[in-house]
Short mmCIF file of C-alpha atoms in Angstrom, two decimals:
data_model
loop_
_atom_site.label_atom_id
_atom_site.label_comp_id
_atom_site.label_asym_id
_atom_site.label_seq_id
_atom_site.Cartn_x
_atom_site.Cartn_y
_atom_site.Cartn_z
CA MET A 1 -6.92 -16.55 -12.06
CA THR A 2 -4.47 -13.86 -13.10
CA GLU A 3 -3.31 -10.86 -11.13
CA ILE A 4 -4.62 -7.41 -12.02
CA SER A 5 -2.25 -5.79 -14.52
CA ALA A 6 -4.03 -2.72 -15.95
CA ARG A 7 -2.63 -0.52 -13.17
CA PRO A 8 0.10 -2.62 -11.55
CA ILE A 9 1.04 -0.31 -8.67
CA LEU A 10 -1.76 -0.94 -6.23
CA GLN A 11 -1.99 -0.49 -2.48
CA GLY A 12 -4.47 -2.04 -0.11
CA GLY A 13 -6.05 -1.23 3.21
CA ILE A 14 -8.05 -3.25 5.71
CA ILE A 15 -10.20 -1.59 8.36
CA ALA A 16 -10.27 -4.06 11.26
CA ALA A 17 -10.59 -1.74 14.26
CA GLY A 18 -14.20 -2.47 15.17
CA GLU A 19 -15.07 -3.72 18.64
CA GLY A 20 -17.29 -6.60 17.49
CA SER A 21 -19.73 -6.04 20.34
CA ARG A 22 -22.55 -8.07 18.75
CA LEU A 23 -20.22 -11.01 18.14
CA ARG A 24 -19.06 -10.84 21.75
CA ALA A 25 -22.68 -10.89 22.81
CA ASP A 26 -23.04 -14.07 20.75
CA GLY A 27 -20.20 -15.71 22.68
CA TYR A 28 -17.05 -14.97 20.68
CA ARG A 29 -14.07 -14.08 22.87
CA VAL A 30 -11.44 -13.26 20.24
CA SER A 31 -11.04 -9.83 18.65
CA LYS A 32 -13.31 -9.23 15.66
CA PRO A 33 -10.65 -9.79 12.94
CA MET A 34 -9.84 -13.15 14.55
CA VAL A 35 -13.43 -14.43 14.50
CA PRO A 36 -13.41 -17.66 12.43
CA VAL A 37 -15.59 -18.14 9.37
CA ALA A 38 -15.34 -21.53 7.64
CA GLY A 39 -12.49 -22.34 10.03
CA ARG A 40 -10.32 -19.29 9.24
CA PRO A 41 -10.05 -15.86 10.88
CA LEU A 42 -11.67 -12.95 9.09
CA ILE A 43 -8.25 -11.30 8.71
CA ASP A 44 -6.87 -14.44 7.05
CA LEU A 45 -9.68 -14.46 4.50
CA ALA A 46 -9.11 -10.76 3.79
CA LEU A 47 -5.40 -11.30 3.16
CA ASP A 48 -6.18 -14.07 0.69
CA ARG A 49 -8.34 -11.72 -1.33
CA PHE A 50 -5.51 -9.20 -1.62
CA ARG A 51 -3.08 -11.95 -2.59
CA ALA A 52 -5.43 -13.00 -5.36
CA VAL A 53 -5.30 -9.57 -7.01
CA GLY A 54 -1.55 -9.15 -6.57
CA ILE A 55 -1.59 -6.50 -3.85
CA ARG A 56 1.28 -6.88 -1.41
CA GLN A 57 1.56 -3.35 0.01
CA LEU A 58 -1.03 -3.29 2.75
CA THR A 59 -2.05 -0.99 5.60
CA ILE A 60 -4.18 -2.57 8.33
CA ILE A 61 -5.72 -0.81 11.31
CA ILE A 62 -6.68 -2.79 14.40
CA ASN A 63 -7.70 -1.47 17.80
CA ASP A 64 -5.65 -1.39 21.00
CA THR A 65 -7.32 -4.51 22.39
CA SER A 66 -6.59 -6.73 19.36
CA ASP A 67 -3.34 -8.25 20.62
CA ASP A 68 -4.34 -11.64 19.22
CA CYS A 69 -4.68 -10.19 15.72
CA ARG A 70 -1.47 -8.18 16.00
CA GLN A 71 0.48 -11.33 16.86
CA TRP A 72 -1.29 -13.36 14.18
CA LEU A 73 -0.30 -10.82 11.54
CA LEU A 74 3.32 -10.85 12.68
CA ASP A 75 3.30 -14.65 12.32
CA HIS A 76 1.30 -15.04 9.09
CA ALA A 77 1.63 -11.94 6.89
CA GLU A 78 5.34 -12.20 6.02
CA ASP A 79 4.59 -12.05 2.29
CA PHE A 80 3.15 -8.52 2.63
CA ASP A 81 4.84 -5.16 2.93
CA LEU A 82 2.72 -4.54 6.00
CA ASP A 83 2.00 -1.21 7.67
CA MET A 84 0.12 -2.11 10.85
CA ILE A 85 -1.67 0.62 12.80
CA VAL A 86 -2.65 -0.31 16.35
CA ARG A 87 -5.02 2.39 17.51
CA THR A 88 -8.51 2.68 18.93
CA THR A 89 -10.20 5.46 16.97
CA PRO A 90 -13.37 7.37 17.83
CA SER A 91 -15.23 6.32 14.68
CA SER A 92 -15.23 4.27 11.49
CA TYR A 93 -14.61 7.50 9.58
CA ALA A 94 -11.50 8.20 11.64
CA SER A 95 -10.19 4.68 10.95
CA PHE A 96 -10.85 5.06 7.23
CA GLN A 97 -9.10 8.43 7.04
CA LEU A 98 -6.10 7.12 8.96
CA VAL A 99 -5.69 4.22 6.52
CA VAL A 100 -6.16 6.51 3.51
CA SER A 101 -3.47 8.86 4.82
CA ARG A 102 -0.94 6.00 4.65
CA LEU A 103 -1.84 5.07 1.07
CA ALA A 104 -0.56 7.72 -1.30
CA ARG A 105 0.63 8.25 -4.87
CA ALA A 106 -1.23 5.27 -6.34
CA PRO A 107 -4.74 3.82 -6.62
CA ALA A 108 -5.86 2.14 -3.40
CA LEU A 109 -8.30 -0.63 -2.57
CA ILE A 110 -9.73 -0.60 0.95
CA THR A 111 -12.03 -3.14 2.54
CA THR A 112 -13.58 -3.78 5.92
CA VAL A 113 -12.43 -7.02 7.52
CA ASP A 114 -15.99 -8.22 8.07
CA ALA A 115 -17.01 -8.17 4.39
CA ILE A 116 -17.01 -11.79 3.19
CA MET A 117 -17.26 -12.82 -0.46
CA PRO A 118 -15.75 -15.33 -2.90
CA ILE A 119 -12.28 -14.35 -4.09
CA ASN A 120 -13.37 -14.14 -7.73
CA ASP A 121 -15.99 -11.53 -6.83
CA PHE A 122 -13.29 -9.46 -5.14
CA HIS A 123 -11.18 -9.89 -8.27
CA THR A 124 -14.14 -8.76 -10.42
CA PHE A 125 -14.50 -5.59 -8.36
CA VAL A 126 -10.84 -4.64 -8.80
CA GLU A 127 -10.80 -5.51 -12.50
CA SER A 128 -13.96 -3.47 -13.10
CA ALA A 129 -12.66 -0.49 -11.11
CA THR A 130 -9.46 -0.34 -13.16
CA ARG A 131 -11.56 0.06 -16.32
CA LEU A 132 -13.29 3.21 -15.08
CA ALA A 133 -11.90 6.74 -15.37
CA LYS A 134 -8.60 7.27 -13.59
CA ASN A 135 -10.20 9.74 -11.17
CA ALA A 136 -13.16 7.49 -10.31
CA VAL A 137 -14.16 6.70 -6.74
CA VAL A 138 -15.84 3.30 -6.68
CA LEU A 139 -17.89 1.46 -4.05
CA GLY A 140 -18.75 -2.22 -3.97
CA LEU A 141 -22.49 -2.87 -3.87
CA THR A 142 -24.70 -5.91 -3.48
CA ASP A 143 -28.42 -6.61 -3.65
CA TYR A 144 -28.07 -9.19 -0.86
CA VAL A 145 -29.47 -7.49 2.23
CA ASP A 146 -29.27 -9.12 5.67
CA ASP A 147 -28.21 -6.35 8.00
CA GLU A 148 -29.86 -4.49 10.85
CA ASN A 149 -28.79 -1.11 9.51
CA PRO A 150 -27.70 -1.34 5.86
CA LEU A 151 -26.33 1.64 3.93
CA TRP A 152 -28.66 1.87 0.96
CA ALA A 153 -27.44 2.99 -2.46
CA THR A 154 -29.44 4.05 -5.50
CA LEU A 155 -27.50 3.01 -8.59
CA ASP A 156 -28.09 4.48 -12.05
CA ALA A 157 -27.90 1.46 -14.32
CA ALA A 158 -27.32 3.66 -17.36
CA ASP A 159 -23.92 5.00 -16.32
CA GLY A 160 -23.03 3.09 -13.15
CA ARG A 161 -23.10 6.17 -10.93
CA ILE A 162 -24.47 6.10 -7.41
CA ARG A 163 -27.12 8.81 -7.32
CA LYS A 164 -28.00 8.58 -3.65
CA LEU A 165 -26.49 6.99 -0.56
CA GLY A 166 -28.44 6.57 2.66
CA GLY A 167 -32.10 6.72 3.52
CA ASN A 168 -34.59 3.93 3.99
CA GLY A 169 -34.21 2.17 0.65
CA GLY A 170 -32.49 1.93 -2.69
CA SER A 171 -31.49 -0.51 -5.40
CA HIS A 172 -28.52 -2.00 -3.50
CA VAL A 173 -26.54 -1.77 -0.27
CA THR A 174 -22.86 -1.02 0.20
CA ALA A 175 -20.52 -4.00 0.55
CA GLY A 176 -17.46 -2.76 2.45
CA LEU A 177 -15.26 -2.24 -0.64
CA TYR A 178 -13.77 1.10 -1.62
CA TRP A 179 -11.59 2.05 -4.59
CA LEU A 180 -9.77 5.38 -4.44
CA PRO A 181 -7.91 6.92 -7.39
CA THR A 182 -4.39 8.33 -7.21
CA GLN A 183 -5.86 11.83 -7.01
CA ARG A 184 -7.84 11.56 -3.80
CA PRO A 185 -11.29 13.15 -3.47
CA ALA A 186 -11.55 16.64 -2.01
CA GLU A 187 -11.79 16.64 1.78
CA PRO A 188 -14.81 18.08 3.58
CA LYS A 189 -14.33 21.13 5.79
CA ALA A 190 -15.65 19.24 8.81
CA GLY A 191 -15.29 15.63 9.89
CA PHE A 192 -17.98 13.00 10.28
CA ALA A 193 -19.06 10.74 13.09
CA ARG A 194 -19.42 7.73 10.79
CA LEU A 195 -17.90 6.50 7.54
CA ARG A 196 -21.36 6.23 5.99
CA ASP A 197 -21.91 9.95 6.56
CA TYR A 198 -18.69 10.78 4.72
CA LEU A 199 -19.61 8.48 1.83
CA GLY A 200 -23.02 10.12 1.57
CA TRP A 201 -21.34 13.54 1.43
CA LEU A 202 -18.97 12.25 -1.25
CA VAL A 203 -21.83 11.05 -3.46
CA GLU A 204 -23.45 14.48 -3.18
CA HIS A 205 -20.28 16.35 -4.18
CA GLN A 206 -18.67 14.29 -6.94
CA PRO A 207 -19.29 11.28 -9.19
CA VAL A 208 -19.06 7.99 -7.29
CA TYR A 209 -19.54 4.71 -9.14
CA GLY A 210 -20.90 1.38 -7.95
CA ILE A 211 -19.92 -2.15 -8.94
CA VAL A 212 -22.48 -4.79 -8.08
CA LEU A 213 -21.32 -8.09 -6.58
CA PRO A 214 -23.63 -11.09 -6.28
CA ARG A 215 -23.53 -11.70 -2.54
CA VAL A 216 -21.46 -10.10 0.21
CA PHE A 217 -21.87 -11.07 3.86
CA ASP A 218 -21.40 -8.44 6.57
CA ILE A 219 -20.16 -10.41 9.57
CA ASP A 220 -21.58 -8.75 12.68
CA ARG A 221 -23.49 -11.58 14.34
CA ALA A 222 -23.25 -15.35 14.78
CA GLN A 223 -26.12 -15.75 12.31
CA ASP A 224 -24.06 -13.93 9.67
CA ILE A 225 -21.27 -16.46 10.10
CA ALA A 226 -23.74 -19.32 9.76
CA ALA A 227 -25.23 -17.79 6.59
CA ALA A 228 -21.78 -17.28 5.02
CA GLU A 229 -20.71 -20.82 5.79
CA LEU A 230 -23.97 -22.27 4.52
CA SER A 231 -23.52 -20.39 1.24
CA GLY A 232 -20.26 -22.23 0.56
CA PHE A 233 -18.50 -18.96 -0.33
CA ASP A 234 -15.13 -20.59 0.40
CA ARG A 235 -15.76 -23.40 -2.08
CA GLU A 236 -16.94 -21.36 -5.07
CA ARG A 237 -15.79 -18.67 -7.46
CA GLY A 238 -12.12 -18.68 -6.62
CA ASN A 239 -11.75 -19.67 -2.97
CA THR A 240 -9.60 -22.75 -2.96
CA ARG A 241 -8.06 -22.95 0.52
CA ALA A 242 -9.85 -24.94 3.19
#
């Protein structure tokens, strides 16, 4: 696997500030980014994906109660130029905007910590996004749906644009991957309670493209962990560490 070279100055962001309430209800006592999947914390798997595409400048947001993750990052992320934000925000939209505000003057790749996929699929998303117009906003999509409240997307296969986001159905669901161009999208006049509301507004006001990935797991429950591990995601398409 080779690093992405079409636009070499890339920045990354990881949104890892969620409370993980459903995982706690299933018996997990660590913070959400430290929940193990295939024997490794979610945050560790996320860092590997950024390493694979050559991104070393990284902004990560965790919440005020994630002391275990904060210490883990200090001990294990020495190879990154790391900007760590420790803050409990009122919403996923607020976390996203805070990360975006730290990533300026270059294209940026942002992911949620609970989106699990093979490394090569992550690489495919970045490689495909770099081939689109320089001002393109791009979302990762998948047709694998196993979520209590998925964010549906209707993708136009002819030009790759997302025509609708939200509602009770669509061709795909979002996959927790976001590509932002150097010239950031225009900001709305008012904020949003949820990231999905902002993304829906964005699709209505400017072209947003979708890149379809085969299978992305959204880790919110113990059964999601079991499904990801059963799939062998860490043994296929680019994941080589045990």
